[in-house]
Amino acid sequence: MRNQFVNRKFIIGGMIVLVWIVLVLRLFFLQVVNPGYKLSASRNSRQSQIQYSARGLIFDRNGQIIVYNKPAYDLMVTPWKVRVFDTLELCSSVDITKEELINGLKRARSYSNALPSVLVRQISAERYASLQEKMYKFPGFVVKSRMIRAYNQPIAAHVIGHLGEVAREDMNRDSYYSLGDYLGRDGLEKQYEKELRGTKGIRYLLVDVHN
């Protein structure tokens, strides 16, 4: 009988050692071999922002500027990142109604729950300056800066052309574009699109838990 208990003790001890070995190997795989957790931790502290180059200027034959750029700001939302926030404060900050905010969030979710989409377009520089200080209160929302076209003289619109937001077929045809980008739709803006649009860059930001 005593030998039976001794054997059982060794069996139980061996099972405990085996479980510990499995746990240690699993932890080693997760923390050392598998890069997933490292990438996740990196994303928690590092954000990437697309930097758009200023669109090229257009001059007349006398060297006078007829088309130039001025800054504009779009409020973007990524639905799955959104948490509870003060809707009234956000609405007053960007000058929209609560209904417009709710409808905008519905449109964003119907497009993609994981990709950012435009919620409010062309926020003024004054409102952006005030909003920038509050962005940590609105998880899931970011402001994307871009340049919009301005004109010294209201002439030759049919020759100069205009910009329009990219459609899905534009993104499928050219991987340079992403949702919310603009491209030349007609006239000189379309003819010289590749020369005028410049080249995108990426800016990396280190952030804390408040973004």
JSON list of C-alpha atoms in Angstrom, two decimals:
[
{"chain": "A", "resi": 1, "resn": "MET", "atom": "CA", "xyz": [0.00, 0.00, 0.00]},
{"chain": "A", "resi": 2, "resn": "ARG", "atom": "CA", "xyz": [2.82, 2.39, 0.89]},
{"chain": "A", "resi": 3, "resn": "ASN", "atom": "CA", "xyz": [4.49, 1.80, -2.49]},
{"chain": "A", "resi": 4, "resn": "GLN", "atom": "CA", "xyz": [1.18, 2.62, -4.16]},
{"chain": "A", "resi": 5, "resn": "PHE", "atom": "CA", "xyz": [1.02, 6.02, -2.44]},
{"chain": "A", "resi": 6, "resn": "VAL", "atom": "CA", "xyz": [4.67, 6.70, -3.26]},
{"chain": "A", "resi": 7, "resn": "ASN", "atom": "CA", "xyz": [4.05, 5.96, -6.92]},
{"chain": "A", "resi": 8, "resn": "ARG", "atom": "CA", "xyz": [0.96, 8.17, -6.91]},
{"chain": "A", "resi": 9, "resn": "LYS", "atom": "CA", "xyz": [3.02, 11.00, -5.38]},
{"chain": "A", "resi": 10, "resn": "PHE", "atom": "CA", "xyz": [5.55, 10.77, -8.20]},
{"chain": "A", "resi": 11, "resn": "ILE", "atom": "CA", "xyz": [2.81, 10.71, -10.82]},
{"chain": "A", "resi": 12, "resn": "ILE", "atom": "CA", "xyz": [1.11, 13.82, -9.39]},
{"chain": "A", "resi": 13, "resn": "GLY", "atom": "CA", "xyz": [4.46, 15.57, -9.02]},
{"chain": "A", "resi": 14, "resn": "GLY", "atom": "CA", "xyz": [5.34, 14.73, -12.62]},
{"chain": "A", "resi": 15, "resn": "MET", "atom": "CA", "xyz": [2.01, 16.11, -13.85]},
{"chain": "A", "resi": 16, "resn": "ILE", "atom": "CA", "xyz": [2.59, 19.39, -11.96]},
{"chain": "A", "resi": 17, "resn": "VAL", "atom": "CA", "xyz": [6.08, 19.72, -13.43]},
{"chain": "A", "resi": 18, "resn": "LEU", "atom": "CA", "xyz": [4.69, 19.00, -16.91]},
{"chain": "A", "resi": 19, "resn": "VAL", "atom": "CA", "xyz": [2.00, 21.69, -16.52]},
{"chain": "A", "resi": 20, "resn": "TRP", "atom": "CA", "xyz": [4.64, 24.22, -15.43]},
{"chain": "A", "resi": 21, "resn": "ILE", "atom": "CA", "xyz": [6.83, 23.35, -18.42]},
{"chain": "A", "resi": 22, "resn": "VAL", "atom": "CA", "xyz": [3.87, 23.85, -20.78]},
{"chain": "A", "resi": 23, "resn": "LEU", "atom": "CA", "xyz": [3.04, 27.22, -19.18]},
{"chain": "A", "resi": 24, "resn": "VAL", "atom": "CA", "xyz": [6.65, 28.42, -19.38]},
{"chain": "A", "resi": 25, "resn": "LEU", "atom": "CA", "xyz": [6.93, 27.38, -23.04]},
{"chain": "A", "resi": 26, "resn": "ARG", "atom": "CA", "xyz": [3.64, 29.12, -23.81]},
{"chain": "A", "resi": 27, "resn": "LEU", "atom": "CA", "xyz": [4.74, 32.34, -22.12]},
{"chain": "A", "resi": 28, "resn": "PHE", "atom": "CA", "xyz": [8.07, 32.18, -23.97]},
{"chain": "A", "resi": 29, "resn": "PHE", "atom": "CA", "xyz": [6.24, 31.81, -27.29]},
{"chain": "A", "resi": 30, "resn": "LEU", "atom": "CA", "xyz": [3.86, 34.70, -26.57]},
{"chain": "A", "resi": 31, "resn": "GLN", "atom": "CA", "xyz": [6.44, 37.15, -25.28]},
{"chain": "A", "resi": 32, "resn": "VAL", "atom": "CA", "xyz": [9.54, 36.26, -27.31]},
{"chain": "A", "resi": 33, "resn": "VAL", "atom": "CA", "xyz": [8.63, 34.31, -30.44]},
{"chain": "A", "resi": 34, "resn": "ASN", "atom": "CA", "xyz": [5.22, 35.75, -31.34]},
{"chain": "A", "resi": 35, "resn": "PRO", "atom": "CA", "xyz": [5.53, 39.46, -32.41]},
{"chain": "A", "resi": 36, "resn": "GLY", "atom": "CA", "xyz": [1.80, 40.12, -31.98]},
{"chain": "A", "resi": 37, "resn": "TYR", "atom": "CA", "xyz": [1.97, 41.42, -28.41]},
{"chain": "A", "resi": 38, "resn": "LYS", "atom": "CA", "xyz": [4.99, 43.54, -29.19]},
{"chain": "A", "resi": 39, "resn": "LEU", "atom": "CA", "xyz": [3.17, 45.13, -32.13]},
{"chain": "A", "resi": 40, "resn": "SER", "atom": "CA", "xyz": [0.07, 45.67, -30.00]},
{"chain": "A", "resi": 41, "resn": "ALA", "atom": "CA", "xyz": [2.11, 47.39, -27.28]},
{"chain": "A", "resi": 42, "resn": "SER", "atom": "CA", "xyz": [3.82, 49.50, -29.93]},
{"chain": "A", "resi": 43, "resn": "ARG", "atom": "CA", "xyz": [0.46, 50.60, -31.33]},
{"chain": "A", "resi": 44, "resn": "ASN", "atom": "CA", "xyz": [-0.67, 51.59, -27.84]},
{"chain": "A", "resi": 45, "resn": "SER", "atom": "CA", "xyz": [2.21, 54.06, -27.53]},
{"chain": "A", "resi": 46, "resn": "ARG", "atom": "CA", "xyz": [2.87, 55.00, -31.15]},
{"chain": "A", "resi": 47, "resn": "GLN", "atom": "CA", "xyz": [0.53, 56.47, -33.73]},
{"chain": "A", "resi": 48, "resn": "SER", "atom": "CA", "xyz": [1.17, 57.14, -37.38]},
{"chain": "A", "resi": 49, "resn": "GLN", "atom": "CA", "xyz": [-0.31, 60.10, -39.22]},
{"chain": "A", "resi": 50, "resn": "ILE", "atom": "CA", "xyz": [-0.26, 60.59, -42.96]},
{"chain": "A", "resi": 51, "resn": "GLN", "atom": "CA", "xyz": [1.41, 63.86, -43.92]},
{"chain": "A", "resi": 52, "resn": "TYR", "atom": "CA", "xyz": [0.16, 65.40, -47.15]},
{"chain": "A", "resi": 53, "resn": "SER", "atom": "CA", "xyz": [2.43, 67.56, -49.23]},
{"chain": "A", "resi": 54, "resn": "ALA", "atom": "CA", "xyz": [1.09, 70.95, -50.25]},
{"chain": "A", "resi": 55, "resn": "ARG", "atom": "CA", "xyz": [-0.57, 70.67, -53.63]},
{"chain": "A", "resi": 56, "resn": "GLY", "atom": "CA", "xyz": [1.37, 72.40, -56.38]},
{"chain": "A", "resi": 57, "resn": "LEU", "atom": "CA", "xyz": [0.64, 76.03, -57.20]},
{"chain": "A", "resi": 58, "resn": "ILE", "atom": "CA", "xyz": [-0.62, 77.11, -60.61]},
{"chain": "A", "resi": 59, "resn": "PHE", "atom": "CA", "xyz": [0.75, 80.26, -62.23]},
{"chain": "A", "resi": 60, "resn": "ASP", "atom": "CA", "xyz": [-0.29, 82.20, -65.30]},
{"chain": "A", "resi": 61, "resn": "ARG", "atom": "CA", "xyz": [2.14, 82.97, -68.13]},
{"chain": "A", "resi": 62, "resn": "ASN", "atom": "CA", "xyz": [3.25, 86.16, -66.35]},
{"chain": "A", "resi": 63, "resn": "GLY", "atom": "CA", "xyz": [4.29, 84.27, -63.24]},
{"chain": "A", "resi": 64, "resn": "GLN", "atom": "CA", "xyz": [1.30, 85.40, -61.17]},
{"chain": "A", "resi": 65, "resn": "ILE", "atom": "CA", "xyz": [-0.31, 82.85, -58.84]},
{"chain": "A", "resi": 66, "resn": "ILE", "atom": "CA", "xyz": [-3.84, 82.00, -59.87]},
{"chain": "A", "resi": 67, "resn": "VAL", "atom": "CA", "xyz": [-4.35, 78.88, -57.68]},
{"chain": "A", "resi": 68, "resn": "TYR", "atom": "CA", "xyz": [-2.87, 78.45, -54.19]},
{"chain": "A", "resi": 69, "resn": "ASN", "atom": "CA", "xyz": [-3.54, 76.47, -51.00]},
{"chain": "A", "resi": 70, "resn": "LYS", "atom": "CA", "xyz": [-5.04, 77.27, -47.65]},
{"chain": "A", "resi": 71, "resn": "PRO", "atom": "CA", "xyz": [-5.28, 74.95, -44.63]},
{"chain": "A", "resi": 72, "resn": "ALA", "atom": "CA", "xyz": [-8.42, 73.03, -43.70]},
{"chain": "A", "resi": 73, "resn": "TYR", "atom": "CA", "xyz": [-9.09, 70.39, -41.07]},
{"chain": "A", "resi": 74, "resn": "ASP", "atom": "CA", "xyz": [-11.31, 67.30, -41.21]},
{"chain": "A", "resi": 75, "resn": "LEU", "atom": "CA", "xyz": [-12.56, 65.47, -38.12]},
{"chain": "A", "resi": 76, "resn": "MET", "atom": "CA", "xyz": [-12.11, 61.72, -38.67]},
{"chain": "A", "resi": 77, "resn": "VAL", "atom": "CA", "xyz": [-13.66, 58.88, -36.66]},
{"chain": "A", "resi": 78, "resn": "THR", "atom": "CA", "xyz": [-12.74, 55.21, -36.33]},
{"chain": "A", "resi": 79, "resn": "PRO", "atom": "CA", "xyz": [-15.95, 53.59, -34.95]},
{"chain": "A", "resi": 80, "resn": "TRP", "atom": "CA", "xyz": [-14.42, 50.66, -33.03]},
{"chain": "A", "resi": 81, "resn": "LYS", "atom": "CA", "xyz": [-12.16, 53.00, -31.07]},
{"chain": "A", "resi": 82, "resn": "VAL", "atom": "CA", "xyz": [-15.02, 55.28, -29.92]},
{"chain": "A", "resi": 83, "resn": "ARG", "atom": "CA", "xyz": [-15.77, 55.21, -26.19]},
{"chain": "A", "resi": 84, "resn": "VAL", "atom": "CA", "xyz": [-18.23, 57.13, -24.03]},
{"chain": "A", "resi": 85, "resn": "PHE", "atom": "CA", "xyz": [-17.68, 60.88, -24.52]},
{"chain": "A", "resi": 86, "resn": "ASP", "atom": "CA", "xyz": [-19.46, 64.21, -24.03]},
{"chain": "A", "resi": 87, "resn": "THR", "atom": "CA", "xyz": [-21.48, 64.53, -27.24]},
{"chain": "A", "resi": 88, "resn": "LEU", "atom": "CA", "xyz": [-22.61, 68.08, -26.52]},
{"chain": "A", "resi": 89, "resn": "GLU", "atom": "CA", "xyz": [-19.03, 69.28, -25.99]},
{"chain": "A", "resi": 90, "resn": "LEU", "atom": "CA", "xyz": [-17.88, 67.71, -29.27]},
{"chain": "A", "resi": 91, "resn": "CYS", "atom": "CA", "xyz": [-20.88, 69.13, -31.16]},
{"chain": "A", "resi": 92, "resn": "SER", "atom": "CA", "xyz": [-20.27, 72.64, -29.85]},
{"chain": "A", "resi": 93, "resn": "SER", "atom": "CA", "xyz": [-16.54, 72.36, -30.62]},
{"chain": "A", "resi": 94, "resn": "VAL", "atom": "CA", "xyz": [-17.11, 71.59, -34.33]},
{"chain": "A", "resi": 95, "resn": "ASP", "atom": "CA", "xyz": [-20.45, 73.44, -34.74]},
{"chain": "A", "resi": 96, "resn": "ILE", "atom": "CA", "xyz": [-22.75, 70.53, -35.57]},
{"chain": "A", "resi": 97, "resn": "THR", "atom": "CA", "xyz": [-26.01, 69.27, -34.05]},
{"chain": "A", "resi": 98, "resn": "LYS", "atom": "CA", "xyz": [-26.37, 66.09, -32.04]},
{"chain": "A", "resi": 99, "resn": "GLU", "atom": "CA", "xyz": [-28.45, 64.59, -34.87]},
{"chain": "A", "resi": 100, "resn": "GLU", "atom": "CA", "xyz": [-25.68, 65.33, -37.38]},
{"chain": "A", "resi": 101, "resn": "LEU", "atom": "CA", "xyz": [-23.18, 63.63, -35.07]},
{"chain": "A", "resi": 102, "resn": "ILE", "atom": "CA", "xyz": [-25.36, 60.52, -34.67]},
{"chain": "A", "resi": 103, "resn": "ASN", "atom": "CA", "xyz": [-26.00, 60.27, -38.42]},
{"chain": "A", "resi": 104, "resn": "GLY", "atom": "CA", "xyz": [-22.28, 60.77, -39.12]},
{"chain": "A", "resi": 105, "resn": "LEU", "atom": "CA", "xyz": [-21.36, 57.92, -36.78]},
{"chain": "A", "resi": 106, "resn": "LYS", "atom": "CA", "xyz": [-23.94, 55.67, -38.47]},
{"chain": "A", "resi": 107, "resn": "ARG", "atom": "CA", "xyz": [-22.44, 56.44, -41.89]},
{"chain": "A", "resi": 108, "resn": "ALA", "atom": "CA", "xyz": [-18.93, 55.74, -40.57]},
{"chain": "A", "resi": 109, "resn": "ARG", "atom": "CA", "xyz": [-20.02, 52.34, -39.17]},
{"chain": "A", "resi": 110, "resn": "SER", "atom": "CA", "xyz": [-21.75, 51.42, -42.42]},
{"chain": "A", "resi": 111, "resn": "TYR", "atom": "CA", "xyz": [-18.54, 52.20, -44.33]},
{"chain": "A", "resi": 112, "resn": "SER", "atom": "CA", "xyz": [-16.13, 50.41, -41.99]},
{"chain": "A", "resi": 113, "resn": "ASN", "atom": "CA", "xyz": [-15.93, 49.80, -38.27]},
{"chain": "A", "resi": 114, "resn": "ALA", "atom": "CA", "xyz": [-12.11, 49.62, -38.37]},
{"chain": "A", "resi": 115, "resn": "LEU", "atom": "CA", "xyz": [-11.12, 52.32, -40.90]},
{"chain": "A", "resi": 116, "resn": "PRO", "atom": "CA", "xyz": [-11.26, 56.09, -40.27]},
{"chain": "A", "resi": 117, "resn": "SER", "atom": "CA", "xyz": [-13.78, 58.13, -42.23]},
{"chain": "A", "resi": 118, "resn": "VAL", "atom": "CA", "xyz": [-14.63, 61.83, -42.38]},
{"chain": "A", "resi": 119, "resn": "LEU", "atom": "CA", "xyz": [-17.19, 63.05, -39.85]},
{"chain": "A", "resi": 120, "resn": "VAL", "atom": "CA", "xyz": [-16.88, 66.84, -40.25]},
{"chain": "A", "resi": 121, "resn": "ARG", "atom": "CA", "xyz": [-15.19, 68.55, -43.19]},
{"chain": "A", "resi": 122, "resn": "GLN", "atom": "CA", "xyz": [-13.25, 71.78, -43.40]},
{"chain": "A", "resi": 123, "resn": "ILE", "atom": "CA", "xyz": [-13.14, 72.87, -39.76]},
{"chain": "A", "resi": 124, "resn": "SER", "atom": "CA", "xyz": [-11.85, 76.42, -39.51]},
{"chain": "A", "resi": 125, "resn": "ALA", "atom": "CA", "xyz": [-8.37, 77.10, -38.15]},
{"chain": "A", "resi": 126, "resn": "GLU", "atom": "CA", "xyz": [-9.90, 78.92, -35.16]},
{"chain": "A", "resi": 127, "resn": "ARG", "atom": "CA", "xyz": [-12.12, 75.99, -34.19]},
{"chain": "A", "resi": 128, "resn": "TYR", "atom": "CA", "xyz": [-9.28, 73.53, -34.75]},
{"chain": "A", "resi": 129, "resn": "ALA", "atom": "CA", "xyz": [-7.02, 75.47, -32.39]},
{"chain": "A", "resi": 130, "resn": "SER", "atom": "CA", "xyz": [-9.65, 75.15, -29.65]},
{"chain": "A", "resi": 131, "resn": "LEU", "atom": "CA", "xyz": [-10.54, 71.54, -30.46]},
{"chain": "A", "resi": 132, "resn": "GLN", "atom": "CA", "xyz": [-6.93, 70.34, -30.45]},
{"chain": "A", "resi": 133, "resn": "GLU", "atom": "CA", "xyz": [-6.67, 70.87, -26.70]},
{"chain": "A", "resi": 134, "resn": "LYS", "atom": "CA", "xyz": [-9.73, 68.67, -26.06]},
{"chain": "A", "resi": 135, "resn": "MET", "atom": "CA", "xyz": [-9.01, 65.73, -28.37]},
{"chain": "A", "resi": 136, "resn": "TYR", "atom": "CA", "xyz": [-7.94, 63.48, -25.49]},
{"chain": "A", "resi": 137, "resn": "LYS", "atom": "CA", "xyz": [-11.58, 63.57, -24.34]},
{"chain": "A", "resi": 138, "resn": "PHE", "atom": "CA", "xyz": [-12.81, 62.02, -27.57]},
{"chain": "A", "resi": 139, "resn": "PRO", "atom": "CA", "xyz": [-11.26, 58.55, -28.09]},
{"chain": "A", "resi": 140, "resn": "GLY", "atom": "CA", "xyz": [-11.64, 57.31, -31.64]},
{"chain": "A", "resi": 141, "resn": "PHE", "atom": "CA", "xyz": [-11.62, 60.81, -33.14]},
{"chain": "A", "resi": 142, "resn": "VAL", "atom": "CA", "xyz": [-8.64, 62.46, -34.86]},
{"chain": "A", "resi": 143, "resn": "VAL", "atom": "CA", "xyz": [-8.18, 65.62, -36.89]},
{"chain": "A", "resi": 144, "resn": "LYS", "atom": "CA", "xyz": [-6.57, 65.33, -40.31]},
{"chain": "A", "resi": 145, "resn": "SER", "atom": "CA", "xyz": [-5.08, 68.49, -41.77]},
{"chain": "A", "resi": 146, "resn": "ARG", "atom": "CA", "xyz": [-5.04, 69.08, -45.50]},
{"chain": "A", "resi": 147, "resn": "MET", "atom": "CA", "xyz": [-4.85, 71.88, -48.01]},
{"chain": "A", "resi": 148, "resn": "ILE", "atom": "CA", "xyz": [-7.80, 73.12, -50.04]},
{"chain": "A", "resi": 149, "resn": "ARG", "atom": "CA", "xyz": [-7.61, 75.21, -53.19]},
{"chain": "A", "resi": 150, "resn": "ALA", "atom": "CA", "xyz": [-8.11, 78.97, -53.20]},
{"chain": "A", "resi": 151, "resn": "TYR", "atom": "CA", "xyz": [-8.18, 81.35, -56.16]},
{"chain": "A", "resi": 152, "resn": "ASN", "atom": "CA", "xyz": [-6.93, 84.91, -56.60]},
{"chain": "A", "resi": 153, "resn": "GLN", "atom": "CA", "xyz": [-9.42, 85.64, -59.36]},
{"chain": "A", "resi": 154, "resn": "PRO", "atom": "CA", "xyz": [-12.82, 84.07, -60.12]},
{"chain": "A", "resi": 155, "resn": "ILE", "atom": "CA", "xyz": [-11.92, 83.28, -63.72]},
{"chain": "A", "resi": 156, "resn": "ALA", "atom": "CA", "xyz": [-11.14, 80.34, -66.03]},
{"chain": "A", "resi": 157, "resn": "ALA", "atom": "CA", "xyz": [-12.82, 77.75, -63.81]},
{"chain": "A", "resi": 158, "resn": "HIS", "atom": "CA", "xyz": [-13.40, 75.47, -66.81]},
{"chain": "A", "resi": 159, "resn": "VAL", "atom": "CA", "xyz": [-9.68, 75.57, -67.66]},
{"chain": "A", "resi": 160, "resn": "ILE", "atom": "CA", "xyz": [-8.27, 75.25, -64.14]},
{"chain": "A", "resi": 161, "resn": "GLY", "atom": "CA", "xyz": [-10.73, 72.55, -63.10]},
{"chain": "A", "resi": 162, "resn": "HIS", "atom": "CA", "xyz": [-11.59, 71.52, -59.56]},
{"chain": "A", "resi": 163, "resn": "LEU", "atom": "CA", "xyz": [-10.86, 68.88, -56.92]},
{"chain": "A", "resi": 164, "resn": "GLY", "atom": "CA", "xyz": [-13.20, 66.14, -55.79]},
{"chain": "A", "resi": 165, "resn": "GLU", "atom": "CA", "xyz": [-13.09, 63.45, -53.12]},
{"chain": "A", "resi": 166, "resn": "VAL", "atom": "CA", "xyz": [-11.77, 60.11, -54.32]},
{"chain": "A", "resi": 167, "resn": "ALA", "atom": "CA", "xyz": [-14.23, 57.30, -55.00]},
{"chain": "A", "resi": 168, "resn": "ARG", "atom": "CA", "xyz": [-13.65, 53.61, -54.41]},
{"chain": "A", "resi": 169, "resn": "GLU", "atom": "CA", "xyz": [-12.73, 53.06, -58.05]},
{"chain": "A", "resi": 170, "resn": "ASP", "atom": "CA", "xyz": [-10.04, 55.75, -57.73]},
{"chain": "A", "resi": 171, "resn": "MET", "atom": "CA", "xyz": [-8.54, 53.93, -54.73]},
{"chain": "A", "resi": 172, "resn": "ASN", "atom": "CA", "xyz": [-8.69, 50.60, -56.57]},
{"chain": "A", "resi": 173, "resn": "ARG", "atom": "CA", "xyz": [-6.96, 52.13, -59.59]},
{"chain": "A", "resi": 174, "resn": "ASP", "atom": "CA", "xyz": [-4.20, 53.90, -57.65]},
{"chain": "A", "resi": 175, "resn": "SER", "atom": "CA", "xyz": [-3.06, 52.77, -54.19]},
{"chain": "A", "resi": 176, "resn": "TYR", "atom": "CA", "xyz": [-1.71, 56.28, -53.50]},
{"chain": "A", "resi": 177, "resn": "TYR", "atom": "CA", "xyz": [-5.21, 57.41, -52.54]},
{"chain": "A", "resi": 178, "resn": "SER", "atom": "CA", "xyz": [-7.14, 56.61, -49.38]},
{"chain": "A", "resi": 179, "resn": "LEU", "atom": "CA", "xyz": [-10.56, 57.54, -48.05]},
{"chain": "A", "resi": 180, "resn": "GLY", "atom": "CA", "xyz": [-10.97, 61.31, -47.66]},
{"chain": "A", "resi": 181, "resn": "ASP", "atom": "CA", "xyz": [-8.27, 62.24, -50.21]},
{"chain": "A", "resi": 182, "resn": "TYR", "atom": "CA", "xyz": [-8.95, 64.65, -53.04]},
{"chain": "A", "resi": 183, "resn": "LEU", "atom": "CA", "xyz": [-7.81, 64.58, -56.65]},
{"chain": "A", "resi": 184, "resn": "GLY", "atom": "CA", "xyz": [-8.21, 66.67, -59.77]},
{"chain": "A", "resi": 185, "resn": "ARG", "atom": "CA", "xyz": [-11.51, 65.98, -61.50]},
{"chain": "A", "resi": 186, "resn": "ASP", "atom": "CA", "xyz": [-11.13, 68.05, -64.65]},
{"chain": "A", "resi": 187, "resn": "GLY", "atom": "CA", "xyz": [-9.08, 70.79, -66.35]},
{"chain": "A", "resi": 188, "resn": "LEU", "atom": "CA", "xyz": [-5.47, 71.41, -65.37]},
{"chain": "A", "resi": 189, "resn": "GLU", "atom": "CA", "xyz": [-6.04, 69.88, -61.96]},
{"chain": "A", "resi": 190, "resn": "LYS", "atom": "CA", "xyz": [-6.79, 66.53, -63.62]},
{"chain": "A", "resi": 191, "resn": "GLN", "atom": "CA", "xyz": [-4.26, 66.79, -66.45]},
{"chain": "A", "resi": 192, "resn": "TYR", "atom": "CA", "xyz": [-1.34, 67.40, -64.06]},
{"chain": "A", "resi": 193, "resn": "GLU", "atom": "CA", "xyz": [-2.67, 65.42, -61.08]},
{"chain": "A", "resi": 194, "resn": "LYS", "atom": "CA", "xyz": [0.52, 63.40, -60.47]},
{"chain": "A", "resi": 195, "resn": "GLU", "atom": "CA", "xyz": [2.72, 66.51, -60.64]},
{"chain": "A", "resi": 196, "resn": "LEU", "atom": "CA", "xyz": [0.42, 68.63, -58.45]},
{"chain": "A", "resi": 197, "resn": "ARG", "atom": "CA", "xyz": [-0.39, 66.11, -55.72]},
{"chain": "A", "resi": 198, "resn": "GLY", "atom": "CA", "xyz": [3.21, 65.66, -54.53]},
{"chain": "A", "resi": 199, "resn": "THR", "atom": "CA", "xyz": [4.22, 62.73, -52.31]},
{"chain": "A", "resi": 200, "resn": "LYS", "atom": "CA", "xyz": [2.75, 61.62, -48.98]},
{"chain": "A", "resi": 201, "resn": "GLY", "atom": "CA", "xyz": [4.83, 61.08, -45.88]},
{"chain": "A", "resi": 202, "resn": "ILE", "atom": "CA", "xyz": [4.20, 59.50, -42.46]},
{"chain": "A", "resi": 203, "resn": "ARG", "atom": "CA", "xyz": [4.65, 61.15, -39.09]},
{"chain": "A", "resi": 204, "resn": "TYR", "atom": "CA", "xyz": [5.04, 58.94, -36.01]},
{"chain": "A", "resi": 205, "resn": "LEU", "atom": "CA", "xyz": [3.85, 60.20, -32.64]},
{"chain": "A", "resi": 206, "resn": "LEU", "atom": "CA", "xyz": [4.51, 58.80, -29.17]},
{"chain": "A", "resi": 207, "resn": "VAL", "atom": "CA", "xyz": [1.33, 59.15, -27.09]},
{"chain": "A", "resi": 208, "resn": "ASP", "atom": "CA", "xyz": [0.20, 58.47, -23.53]},
{"chain": "A", "resi": 209, "resn": "VAL", "atom": "CA", "xyz": [-3.06, 56.86, -22.37]},
{"chain": "A", "resi": 210, "resn": "HIS", "atom": "CA", "xyz": [-4.86, 60.17, -22.99]},
{"chain": "A", "resi": 211, "resn": "ASN", "atom": "CA", "xyz": [-3.70, 60.19, -26.63]}
]
